[in-house]
Amino acid sequence: MDFALSDEQRAIVETVRSFVRRELVPHEDLVERLDEVPDELAREIRGKAIAAGLYAANFPADLGGGGLDALSLTLAERELGWTSYALQALVTRPSNILQACQGDQVQTYLFPAIRGERHDCLAMTEPGAGSDVRSMTTRARRAGSDWVINGTKHFISHADTADFVVLFAVTGTGQTGTGQTGTGQTAAGQTAAGQAGRGGRSAISAFLVDHGTPGLAIRRGRPSVSHRGYHHCELSFTDCRVPGSALLGAEGRGFDLLSEWLGASRLTVAAFSVGRARRVLELAVGWAATRKQFGRPVGQFQGVGFSLADMATELEAAEMLTLRAAWRLTQNQMSDTDAAMAKLYASEMLGRLTDQAVQIFGGMGLMSDLPIERFWRDARVERIWDGTSEIQRHIISRSMLRERGA
């Protein structure tokens, strides 16, 4: 097996790494203090990302995107993981699901999103529908040639800065979508796992809904300890009327669209977790090498030194799982289990590393003077969104048992 990166991949890594250190990291303390990215700064960063060719790297070149394969994209996302979500979100990508756009949707949503002129958010999670997405109650009913939407969504990431919503809503009953992949989940940790073979369940469809559409209200969600400046929102639809052309993909096939998007989104979480863990480990090693107690660096004490060794080993293992899954996706061979393993291990590894880093720093690890406490807080949500750790374990174990006919 050849683990070497190509010259192009090394160049991508260096380009993204330099951009993150130069254009994003200097603004972290400001975003943490304000709990938002000022509009002028957001426009400046996004403009620089577009000029550097980093924006929409996940979309094919013939559509105007960067045309990166899955492995190269994962390497880029690993480097973006070094900094906060609020800042890296200005550099990353529109949702892959927009490639399902057809007809006028291409010029109205897809191309502007790729150019960085319009920005999307995905809305599936509801107060009563987390991991069990089939229990969602937001509904879209036909009204002549239009659709009328009623319901509530919550935990919708960056809806307050998006220009339109990719909305998932019930449009009927019956197994019109496949519902068999176990990959239907959003940033709030939802899944369609275990739905195959359950007839008579809700049929889910996807819609493109512009901000400002009458009947759509968006408000900032509850304050969160994780990822300040990267907000989650509540969306309320009250007799919200959209044209028939707002339907994304075929009616009742929302889960099919999700299955095409979510494997890659799990890899994104895994890559971000690996990137952030590398920063945490670097800080912990630096502290252990310079902080002295009893006349010598604390890293020389076995309790700290062995912890660093374990942290480094877990990080390497998580990175290998993540890059292996990305390579398989590039070869069109990635399974649900590959993505679930990468997301599960990398996100939980980050939680363990940040916790141990706090321990190594001691009391200073909890002080806001240093970024360690922020990384510790931010790490917690990675085990929840884009599918909880429990959902990932379900996907992995189900695959193993199915091989034995169970």
PDB file of C-alpha atoms in Angstrom, residues 136 138 170 195 207 230 371:
ATOM      1  CA  MET A 136     -40.884  14.403  11.784  1.00  0.00           C
ATOM      2  CA  THR A 138     -43.291  19.202   9.343  1.00  0.00           C
ATOM      3  CA  VAL A 170     -43.399  14.821   5.017  1.00  0.00           C
ATOM      4  CA  GLN A 195     -36.209   1.937   8.326  1.00  0.00           C
ATOM      5  CA  PHE A 207     -37.594  21.533  -0.965  1.00  0.00           C
ATOM      6  CA  TYR A 230     -21.466  29.100  14.585  1.00  0.00           C
ATOM      7  CA  PRO A 371      -7.623  27.947  23.845  1.00  0.00           C
TER       8      PRO A 371
END
